[in-house]
PDB file of C-alpha atoms in Angstrom:
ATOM      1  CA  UNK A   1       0.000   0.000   0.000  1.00 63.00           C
ATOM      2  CA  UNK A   2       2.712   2.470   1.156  1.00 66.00           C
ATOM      3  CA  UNK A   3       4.862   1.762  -1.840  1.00 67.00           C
ATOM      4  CA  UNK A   4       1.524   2.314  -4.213  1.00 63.00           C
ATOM      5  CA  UNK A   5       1.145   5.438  -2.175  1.00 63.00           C
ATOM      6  CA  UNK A   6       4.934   6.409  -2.988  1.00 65.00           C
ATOM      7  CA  UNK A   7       4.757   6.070  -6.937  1.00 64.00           C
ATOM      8  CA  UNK A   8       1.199   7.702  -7.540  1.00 60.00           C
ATOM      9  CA  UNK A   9      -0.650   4.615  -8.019  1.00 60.00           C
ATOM     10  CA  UNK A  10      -3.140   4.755  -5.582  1.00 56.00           C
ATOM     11  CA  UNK A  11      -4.273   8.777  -3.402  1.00 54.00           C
ATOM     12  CA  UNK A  12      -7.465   7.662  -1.874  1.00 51.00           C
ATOM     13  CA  UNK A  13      -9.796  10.657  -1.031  1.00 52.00           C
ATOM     14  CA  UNK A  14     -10.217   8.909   2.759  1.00 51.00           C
ATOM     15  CA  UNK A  15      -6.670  11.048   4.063  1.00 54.00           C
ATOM     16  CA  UNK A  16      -7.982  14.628   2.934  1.00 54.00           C
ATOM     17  CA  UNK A  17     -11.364  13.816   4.924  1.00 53.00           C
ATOM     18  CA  UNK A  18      -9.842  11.837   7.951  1.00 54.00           C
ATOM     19  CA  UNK A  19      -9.010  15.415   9.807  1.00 55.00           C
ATOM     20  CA  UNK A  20     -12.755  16.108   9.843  1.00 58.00           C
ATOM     21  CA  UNK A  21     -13.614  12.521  10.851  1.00 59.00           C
ATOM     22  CA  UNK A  22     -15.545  12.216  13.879  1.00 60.00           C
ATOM     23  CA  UNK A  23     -15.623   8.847  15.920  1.00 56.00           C
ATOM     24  CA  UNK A  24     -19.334   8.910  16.475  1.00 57.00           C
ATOM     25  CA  UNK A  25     -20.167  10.303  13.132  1.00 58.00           C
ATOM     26  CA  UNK A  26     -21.176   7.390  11.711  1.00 58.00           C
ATOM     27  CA  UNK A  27     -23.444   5.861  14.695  1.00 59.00           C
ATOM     28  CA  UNK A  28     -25.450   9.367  14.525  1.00 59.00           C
ATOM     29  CA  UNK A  29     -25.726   8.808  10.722  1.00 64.00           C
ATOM     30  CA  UNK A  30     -27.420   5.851  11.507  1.00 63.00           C
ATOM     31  CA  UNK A  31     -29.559   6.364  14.027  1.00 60.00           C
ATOM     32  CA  UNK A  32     -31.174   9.284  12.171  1.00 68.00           C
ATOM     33  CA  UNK A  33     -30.420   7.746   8.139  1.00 71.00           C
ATOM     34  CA  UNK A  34     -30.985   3.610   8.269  1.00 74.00           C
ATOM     35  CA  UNK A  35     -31.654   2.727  11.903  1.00 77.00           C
ATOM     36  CA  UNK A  36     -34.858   0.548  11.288  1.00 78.00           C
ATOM     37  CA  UNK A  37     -36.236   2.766   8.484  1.00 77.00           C
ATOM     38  CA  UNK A  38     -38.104   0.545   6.578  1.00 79.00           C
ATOM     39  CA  UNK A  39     -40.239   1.261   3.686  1.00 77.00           C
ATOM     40  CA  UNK A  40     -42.898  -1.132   2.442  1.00 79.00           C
ATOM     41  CA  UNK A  41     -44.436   1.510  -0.125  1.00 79.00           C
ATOM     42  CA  UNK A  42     -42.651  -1.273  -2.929  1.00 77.00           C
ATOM     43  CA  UNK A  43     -44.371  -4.543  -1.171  1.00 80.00           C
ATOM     44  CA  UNK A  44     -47.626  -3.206  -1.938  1.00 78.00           C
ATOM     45  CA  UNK A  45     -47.151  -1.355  -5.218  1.00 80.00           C
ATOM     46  CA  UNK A  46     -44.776  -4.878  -6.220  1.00 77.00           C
ATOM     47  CA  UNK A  47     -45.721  -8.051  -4.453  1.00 78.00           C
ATOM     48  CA  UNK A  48     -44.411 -10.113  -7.374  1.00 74.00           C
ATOM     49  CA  UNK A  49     -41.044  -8.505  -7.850  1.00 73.00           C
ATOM     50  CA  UNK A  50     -40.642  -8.183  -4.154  1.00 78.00           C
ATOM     51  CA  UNK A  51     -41.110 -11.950  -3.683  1.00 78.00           C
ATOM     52  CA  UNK A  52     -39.050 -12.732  -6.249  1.00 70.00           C
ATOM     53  CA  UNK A  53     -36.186 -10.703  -4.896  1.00 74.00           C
ATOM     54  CA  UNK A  54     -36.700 -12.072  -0.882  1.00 80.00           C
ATOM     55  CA  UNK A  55     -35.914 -15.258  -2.776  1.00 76.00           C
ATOM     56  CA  UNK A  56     -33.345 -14.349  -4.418  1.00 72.00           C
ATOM     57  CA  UNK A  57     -31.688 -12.544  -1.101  1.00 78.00           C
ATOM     58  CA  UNK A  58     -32.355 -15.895   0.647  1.00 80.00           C
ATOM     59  CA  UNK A  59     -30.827 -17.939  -2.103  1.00 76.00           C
ATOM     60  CA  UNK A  60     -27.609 -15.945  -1.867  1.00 77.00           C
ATOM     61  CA  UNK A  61     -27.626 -16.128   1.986  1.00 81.00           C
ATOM     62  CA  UNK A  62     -28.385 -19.510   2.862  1.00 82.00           C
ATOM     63  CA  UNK A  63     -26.363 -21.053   0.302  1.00 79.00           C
ATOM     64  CA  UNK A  64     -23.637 -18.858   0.166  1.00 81.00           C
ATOM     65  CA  UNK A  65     -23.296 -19.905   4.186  1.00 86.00           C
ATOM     66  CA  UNK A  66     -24.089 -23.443   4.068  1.00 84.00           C
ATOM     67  CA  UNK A  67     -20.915 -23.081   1.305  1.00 80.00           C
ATOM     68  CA  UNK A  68     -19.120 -21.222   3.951  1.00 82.00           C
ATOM     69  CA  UNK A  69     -19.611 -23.352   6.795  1.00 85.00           C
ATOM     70  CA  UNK A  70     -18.495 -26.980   5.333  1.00 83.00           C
ATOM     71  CA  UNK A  71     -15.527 -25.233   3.902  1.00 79.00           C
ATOM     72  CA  UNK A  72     -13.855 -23.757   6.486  1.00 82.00           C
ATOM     73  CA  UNK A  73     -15.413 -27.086   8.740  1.00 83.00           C
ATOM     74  CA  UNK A  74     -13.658 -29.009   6.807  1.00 80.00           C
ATOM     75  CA  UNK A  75     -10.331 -27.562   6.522  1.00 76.00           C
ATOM     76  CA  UNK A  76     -11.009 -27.734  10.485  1.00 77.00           C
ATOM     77  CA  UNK A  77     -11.473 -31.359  10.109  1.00 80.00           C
ATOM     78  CA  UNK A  78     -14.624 -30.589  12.136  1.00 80.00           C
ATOM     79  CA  UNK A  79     -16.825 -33.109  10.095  1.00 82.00           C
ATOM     80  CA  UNK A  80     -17.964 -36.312  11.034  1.00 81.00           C
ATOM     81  CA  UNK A  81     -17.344 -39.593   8.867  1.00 78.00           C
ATOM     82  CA  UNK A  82     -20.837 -38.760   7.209  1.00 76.00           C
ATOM     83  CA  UNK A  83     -18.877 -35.570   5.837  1.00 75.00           C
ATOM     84  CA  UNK A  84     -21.807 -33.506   8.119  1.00 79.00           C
ATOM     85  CA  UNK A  85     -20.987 -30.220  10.068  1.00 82.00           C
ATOM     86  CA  UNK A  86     -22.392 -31.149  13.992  1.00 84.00           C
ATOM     87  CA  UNK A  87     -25.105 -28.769  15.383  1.00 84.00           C
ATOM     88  CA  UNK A  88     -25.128 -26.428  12.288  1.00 85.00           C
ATOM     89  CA  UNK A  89     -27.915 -25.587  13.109  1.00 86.00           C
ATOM     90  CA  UNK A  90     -27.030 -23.236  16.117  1.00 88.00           C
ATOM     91  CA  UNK A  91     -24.178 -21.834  13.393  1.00 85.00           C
ATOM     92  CA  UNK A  92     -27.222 -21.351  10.714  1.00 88.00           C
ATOM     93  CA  UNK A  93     -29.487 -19.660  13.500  1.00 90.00           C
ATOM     94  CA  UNK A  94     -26.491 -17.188  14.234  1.00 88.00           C
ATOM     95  CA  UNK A  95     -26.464 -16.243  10.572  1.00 87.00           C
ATOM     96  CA  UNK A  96     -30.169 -15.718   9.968  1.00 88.00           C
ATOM     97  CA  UNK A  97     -29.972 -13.508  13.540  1.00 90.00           C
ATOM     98  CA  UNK A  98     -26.718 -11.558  11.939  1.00 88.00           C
ATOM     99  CA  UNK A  99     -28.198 -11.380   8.609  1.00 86.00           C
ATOM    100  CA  UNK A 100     -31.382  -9.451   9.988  1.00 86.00           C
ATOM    101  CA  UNK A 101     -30.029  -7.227  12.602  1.00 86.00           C
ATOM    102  CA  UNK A 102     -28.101  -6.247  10.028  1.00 83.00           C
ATOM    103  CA  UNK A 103     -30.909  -5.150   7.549  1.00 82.00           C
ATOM    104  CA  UNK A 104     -32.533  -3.186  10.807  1.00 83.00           C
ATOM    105  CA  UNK A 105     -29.238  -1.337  11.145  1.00 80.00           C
ATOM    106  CA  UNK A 106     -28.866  -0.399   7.740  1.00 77.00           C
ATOM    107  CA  UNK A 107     -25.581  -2.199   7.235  1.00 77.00           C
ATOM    108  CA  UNK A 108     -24.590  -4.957   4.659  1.00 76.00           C
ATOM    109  CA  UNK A 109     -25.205  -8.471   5.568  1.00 78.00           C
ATOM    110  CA  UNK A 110     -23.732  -9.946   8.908  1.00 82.00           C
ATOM    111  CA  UNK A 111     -22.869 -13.136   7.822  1.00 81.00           C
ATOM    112  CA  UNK A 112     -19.978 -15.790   8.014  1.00 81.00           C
ATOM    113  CA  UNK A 113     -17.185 -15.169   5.153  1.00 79.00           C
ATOM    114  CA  UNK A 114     -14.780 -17.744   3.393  1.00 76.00           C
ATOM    115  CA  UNK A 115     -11.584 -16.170   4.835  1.00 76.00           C
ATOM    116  CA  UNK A 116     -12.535 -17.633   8.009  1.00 79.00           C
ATOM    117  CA  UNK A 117     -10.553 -20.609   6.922  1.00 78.00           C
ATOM    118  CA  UNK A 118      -7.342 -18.408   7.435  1.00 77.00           C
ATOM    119  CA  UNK A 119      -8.283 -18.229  11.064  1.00 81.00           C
ATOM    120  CA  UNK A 120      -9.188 -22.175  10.742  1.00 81.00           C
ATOM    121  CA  UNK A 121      -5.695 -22.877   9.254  1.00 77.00           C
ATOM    122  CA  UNK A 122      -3.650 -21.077  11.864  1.00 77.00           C
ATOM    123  CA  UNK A 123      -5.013 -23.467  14.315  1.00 80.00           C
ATOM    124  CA  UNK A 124      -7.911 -21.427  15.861  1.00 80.00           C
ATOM    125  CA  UNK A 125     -11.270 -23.688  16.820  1.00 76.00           C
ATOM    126  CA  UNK A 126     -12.901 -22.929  19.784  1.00 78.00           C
ATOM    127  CA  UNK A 127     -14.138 -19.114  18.579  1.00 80.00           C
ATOM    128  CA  UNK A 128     -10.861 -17.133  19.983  1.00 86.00           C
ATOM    129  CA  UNK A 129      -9.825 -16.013  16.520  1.00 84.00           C
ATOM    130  CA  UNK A 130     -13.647 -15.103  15.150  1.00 82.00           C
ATOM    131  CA  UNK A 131     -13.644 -12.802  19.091  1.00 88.00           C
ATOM    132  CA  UNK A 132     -10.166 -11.548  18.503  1.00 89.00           C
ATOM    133  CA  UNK A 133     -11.285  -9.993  15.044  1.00 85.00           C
ATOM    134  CA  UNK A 134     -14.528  -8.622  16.156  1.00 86.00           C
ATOM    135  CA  UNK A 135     -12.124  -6.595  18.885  1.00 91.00           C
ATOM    136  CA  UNK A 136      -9.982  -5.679  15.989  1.00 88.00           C
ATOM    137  CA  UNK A 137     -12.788  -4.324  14.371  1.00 84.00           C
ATOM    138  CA  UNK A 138     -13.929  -1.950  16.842  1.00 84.00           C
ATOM    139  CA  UNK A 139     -10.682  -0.711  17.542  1.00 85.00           C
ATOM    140  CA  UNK A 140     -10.427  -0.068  13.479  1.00 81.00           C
ATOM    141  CA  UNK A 141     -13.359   1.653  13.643  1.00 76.00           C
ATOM    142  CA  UNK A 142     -11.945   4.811  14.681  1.00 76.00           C
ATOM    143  CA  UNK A 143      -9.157   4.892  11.640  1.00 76.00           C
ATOM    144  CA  UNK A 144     -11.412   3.493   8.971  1.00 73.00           C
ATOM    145  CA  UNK A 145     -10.403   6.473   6.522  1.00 72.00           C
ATOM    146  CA  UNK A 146      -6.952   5.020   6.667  1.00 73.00           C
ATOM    147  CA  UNK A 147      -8.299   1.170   6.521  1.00 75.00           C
ATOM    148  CA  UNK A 148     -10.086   2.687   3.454  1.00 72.00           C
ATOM    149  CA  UNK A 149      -7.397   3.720   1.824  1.00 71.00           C
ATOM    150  CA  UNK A 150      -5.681   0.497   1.224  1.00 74.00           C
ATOM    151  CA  UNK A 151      -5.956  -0.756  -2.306  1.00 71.00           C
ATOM    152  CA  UNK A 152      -7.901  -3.897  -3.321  1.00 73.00           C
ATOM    153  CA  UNK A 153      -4.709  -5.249  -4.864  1.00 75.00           C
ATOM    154  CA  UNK A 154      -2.769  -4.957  -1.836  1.00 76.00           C
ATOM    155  CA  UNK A 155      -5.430  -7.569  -0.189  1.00 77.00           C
ATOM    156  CA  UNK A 156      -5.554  -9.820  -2.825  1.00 79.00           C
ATOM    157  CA  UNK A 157      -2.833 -12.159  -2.139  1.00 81.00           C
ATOM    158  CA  UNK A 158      -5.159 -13.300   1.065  1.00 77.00           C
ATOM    159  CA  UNK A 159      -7.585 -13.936  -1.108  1.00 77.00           C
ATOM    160  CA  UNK A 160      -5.804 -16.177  -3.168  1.00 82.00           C
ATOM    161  CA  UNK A 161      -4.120 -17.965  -0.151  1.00 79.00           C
ATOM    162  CA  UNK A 162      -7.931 -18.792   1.282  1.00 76.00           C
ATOM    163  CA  UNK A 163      -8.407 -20.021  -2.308  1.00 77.00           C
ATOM    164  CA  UNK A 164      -5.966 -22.218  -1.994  1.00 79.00           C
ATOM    165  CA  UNK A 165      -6.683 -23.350   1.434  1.00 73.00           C
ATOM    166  CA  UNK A 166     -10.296 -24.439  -0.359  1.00 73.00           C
ATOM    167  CA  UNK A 167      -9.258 -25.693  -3.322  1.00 78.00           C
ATOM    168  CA  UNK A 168      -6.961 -28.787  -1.815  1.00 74.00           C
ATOM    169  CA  UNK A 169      -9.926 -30.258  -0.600  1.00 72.00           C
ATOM    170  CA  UNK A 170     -10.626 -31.204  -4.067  1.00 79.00           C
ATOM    171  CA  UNK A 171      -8.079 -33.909  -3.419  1.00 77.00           C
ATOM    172  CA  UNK A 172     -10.772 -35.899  -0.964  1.00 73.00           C
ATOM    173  CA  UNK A 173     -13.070 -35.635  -4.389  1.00 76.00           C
ATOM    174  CA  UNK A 174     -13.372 -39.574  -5.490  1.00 74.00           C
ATOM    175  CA  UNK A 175     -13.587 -38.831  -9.466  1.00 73.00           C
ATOM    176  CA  UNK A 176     -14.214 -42.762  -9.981  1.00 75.00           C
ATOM    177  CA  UNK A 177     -17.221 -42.832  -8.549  1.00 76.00           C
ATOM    178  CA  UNK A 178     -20.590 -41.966 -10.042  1.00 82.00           C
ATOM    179  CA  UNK A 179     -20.427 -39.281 -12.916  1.00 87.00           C
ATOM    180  CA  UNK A 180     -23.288 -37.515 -11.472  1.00 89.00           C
ATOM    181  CA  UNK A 181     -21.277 -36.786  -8.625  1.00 87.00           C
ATOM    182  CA  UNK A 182     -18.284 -36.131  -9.959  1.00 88.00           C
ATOM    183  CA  UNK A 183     -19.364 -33.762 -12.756  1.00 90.00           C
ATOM    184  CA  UNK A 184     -21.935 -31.947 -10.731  1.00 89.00           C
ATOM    185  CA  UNK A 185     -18.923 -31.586  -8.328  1.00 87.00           C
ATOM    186  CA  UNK A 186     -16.534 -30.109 -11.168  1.00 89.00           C
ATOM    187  CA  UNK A 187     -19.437 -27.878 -12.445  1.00 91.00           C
ATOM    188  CA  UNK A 188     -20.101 -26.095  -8.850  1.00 88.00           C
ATOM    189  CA  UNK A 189     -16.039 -25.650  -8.449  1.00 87.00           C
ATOM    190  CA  UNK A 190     -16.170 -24.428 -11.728  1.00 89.00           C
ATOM    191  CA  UNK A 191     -18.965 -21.893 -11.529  1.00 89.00           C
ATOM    192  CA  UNK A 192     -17.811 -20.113  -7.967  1.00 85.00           C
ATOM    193  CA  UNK A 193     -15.087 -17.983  -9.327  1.00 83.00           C
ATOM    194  CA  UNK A 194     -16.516 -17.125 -12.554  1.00 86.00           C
ATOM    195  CA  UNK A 195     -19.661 -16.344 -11.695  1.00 85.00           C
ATOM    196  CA  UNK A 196     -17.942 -14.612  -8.216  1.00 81.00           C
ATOM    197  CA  UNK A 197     -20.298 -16.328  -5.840  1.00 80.00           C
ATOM    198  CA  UNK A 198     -20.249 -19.830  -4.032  1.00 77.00           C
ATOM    199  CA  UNK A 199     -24.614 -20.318  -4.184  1.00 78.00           C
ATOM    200  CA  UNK A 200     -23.965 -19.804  -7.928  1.00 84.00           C
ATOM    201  CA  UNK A 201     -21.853 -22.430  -7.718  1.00 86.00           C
ATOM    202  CA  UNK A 202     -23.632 -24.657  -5.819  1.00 85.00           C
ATOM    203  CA  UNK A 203     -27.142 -24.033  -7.785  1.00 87.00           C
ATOM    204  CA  UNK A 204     -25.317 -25.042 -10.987  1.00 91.00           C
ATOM    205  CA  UNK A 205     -23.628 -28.120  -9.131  1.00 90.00           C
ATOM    206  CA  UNK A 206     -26.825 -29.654  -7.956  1.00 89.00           C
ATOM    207  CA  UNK A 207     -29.150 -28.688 -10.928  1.00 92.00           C
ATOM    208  CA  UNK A 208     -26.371 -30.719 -12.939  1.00 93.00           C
ATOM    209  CA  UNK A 209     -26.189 -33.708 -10.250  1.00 92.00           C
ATOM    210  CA  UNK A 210     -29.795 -33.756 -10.345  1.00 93.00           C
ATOM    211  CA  UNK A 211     -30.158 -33.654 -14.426  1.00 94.00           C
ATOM    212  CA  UNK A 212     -27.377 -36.440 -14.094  1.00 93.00           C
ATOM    213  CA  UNK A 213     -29.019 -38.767 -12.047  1.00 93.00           C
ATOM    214  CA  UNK A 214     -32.414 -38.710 -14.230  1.00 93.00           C
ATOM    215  CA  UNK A 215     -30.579 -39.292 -17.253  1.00 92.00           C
ATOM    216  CA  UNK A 216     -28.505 -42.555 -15.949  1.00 90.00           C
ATOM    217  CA  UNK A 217     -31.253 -44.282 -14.209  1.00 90.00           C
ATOM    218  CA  UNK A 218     -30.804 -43.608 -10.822  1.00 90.00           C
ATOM    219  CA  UNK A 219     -33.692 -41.037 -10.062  1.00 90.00           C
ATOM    220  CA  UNK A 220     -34.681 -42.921  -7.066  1.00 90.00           C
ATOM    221  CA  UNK A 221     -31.417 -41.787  -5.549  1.00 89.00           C
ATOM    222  CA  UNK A 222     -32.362 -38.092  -5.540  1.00 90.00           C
ATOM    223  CA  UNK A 223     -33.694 -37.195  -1.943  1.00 88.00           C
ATOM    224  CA  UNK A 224     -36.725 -34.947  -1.638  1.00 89.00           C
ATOM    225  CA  UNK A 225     -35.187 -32.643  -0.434  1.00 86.00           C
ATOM    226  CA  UNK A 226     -32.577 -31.864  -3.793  1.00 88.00           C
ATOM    227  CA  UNK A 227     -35.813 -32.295  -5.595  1.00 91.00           C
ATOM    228  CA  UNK A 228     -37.306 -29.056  -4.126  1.00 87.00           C
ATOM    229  CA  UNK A 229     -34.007 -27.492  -4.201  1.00 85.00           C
ATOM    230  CA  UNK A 230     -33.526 -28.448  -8.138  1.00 90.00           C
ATOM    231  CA  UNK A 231     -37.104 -26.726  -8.468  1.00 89.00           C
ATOM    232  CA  UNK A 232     -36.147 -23.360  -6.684  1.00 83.00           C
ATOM    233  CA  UNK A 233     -33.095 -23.352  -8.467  1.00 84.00           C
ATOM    234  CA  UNK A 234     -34.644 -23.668 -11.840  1.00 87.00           C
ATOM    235  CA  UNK A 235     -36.930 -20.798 -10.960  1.00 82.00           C
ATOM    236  CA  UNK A 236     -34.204 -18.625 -10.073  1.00 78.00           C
ATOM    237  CA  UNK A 237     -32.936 -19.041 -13.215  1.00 83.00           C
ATOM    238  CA  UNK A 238     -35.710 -18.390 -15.067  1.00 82.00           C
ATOM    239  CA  UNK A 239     -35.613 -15.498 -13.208  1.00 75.00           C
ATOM    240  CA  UNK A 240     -32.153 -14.209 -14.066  1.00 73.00           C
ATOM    241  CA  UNK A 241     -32.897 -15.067 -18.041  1.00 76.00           C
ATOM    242  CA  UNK A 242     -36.094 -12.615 -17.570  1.00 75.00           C
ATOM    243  CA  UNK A 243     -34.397  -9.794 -15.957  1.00 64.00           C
ATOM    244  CA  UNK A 244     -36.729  -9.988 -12.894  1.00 52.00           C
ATOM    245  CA  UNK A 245     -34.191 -10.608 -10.464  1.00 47.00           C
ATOM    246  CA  UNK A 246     -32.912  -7.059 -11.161  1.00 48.00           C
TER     247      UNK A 246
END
């Protein structure tokens, strides 16, 4: 950052203003700008469209945490031998809370993040790292200006390392076994960094496992439950090819 400072690559705007910044500024802006101000003018006027985009919000969320959660779980090696994440339930419940006191405040979604497997790989697992960041946070909240001023490609290599942290657990993939599960597997890794979103990934994963397993015989393998997820999914992307999502 300091060096992109030095040669003129990057002058954020956040060091002219941080001499008028005020600690409390922002807590007054949101008491009086997006502390529970809700308007549900647009449910009335737009019950379709605003159905259609609670889905879509709780597509993103849920999947994009269920994603989350049996990533950085399993570079925990906090999995059982089913390859299922104990009492995620309690971890999903924390979410949904996070996720809507969020929306009351005004911010952007509370929710669990990938680069948690950082923490995960440096050994933490009983919650000490996830508390030690939420400090750090509040104490940054005071220099944010300067916080803001640091480029995006000066966090990047992070980034990359968390990618890699994910992507070796494609080793544990068995590609010998049934094609539905391999190639349904391929297509979700696949789809996650192009499409820049894990529950993009995973829609396109399942609705190709699913399409997979009708086509080689084995539909009585498909559990109810991926048959109501394979529906949803297929209406969110009829969604996205109409334009209604947006």
């Amino acid at each position: 950052s300091l060096l992109s400072f030095a040669v003129g690559i990057r002058v954020h705007h956040s060091f002219l203003i941080l001499s008028n910044y005020s600690v409390f500024g922002p807590v007054q802006n949101m008491a009086t700008e997006t502390f529970f101000k809700f308007d549900f003018g647009y449910v009335a006027q737009h019950a379709l469209n605003f159905a259609v985009i609670v889905f879509a919000f709780l597509f993103v969320d849920l999947f994009d945490t269920v994603g989350t959660l049996i990533g950085v779980a399993q570079e925990g090696n906090l999995l059982n031998e089913k390859g299922e994440l104990p009492r995620v339930g309690r971890a999903l419940m924390s979410d949904a809370l996070g996720t809507c006191l969020g929306a009351c405040l005004g911010t952007s979604t509370v929710t669990s993040y990938v680069e948690s497997t950082t923490g995960v790989a440096e050994g933490g697992r009983t919650g000490l790292t996830a508390l030690t960041s939420a400090i750090l946070f509040i104490l940054a909240i005071p220099l944010y200006p300067i916080f803001l001023a640091i480029p995006s490609f000066a966090t990047a290599p992070a980034l990359v390392f968390v990618g890699l942290l994910m992507i070796k657990n494609v080793t544990k993939m068995d590609f010998d076994s049934d094609i539905a599960d391999t190639v349904g597997g391929f297509v979700a890794i696949i789809f996650m960094p192009f499409a820049y979103s894990i529950a993009t990934g995973i829609m396109f994963g399942i609705l190709t496992w699913v399409i997979l397993k009708i086509v080689t015989g084995k539909i009585k393998e498909i559990h109810p439950i991926m048959w109501v997820a394979f529906a949803l999914f297929a209406v969110r992307i009829v969604t996205m090819i109409c334009g209604v999502s947006s």
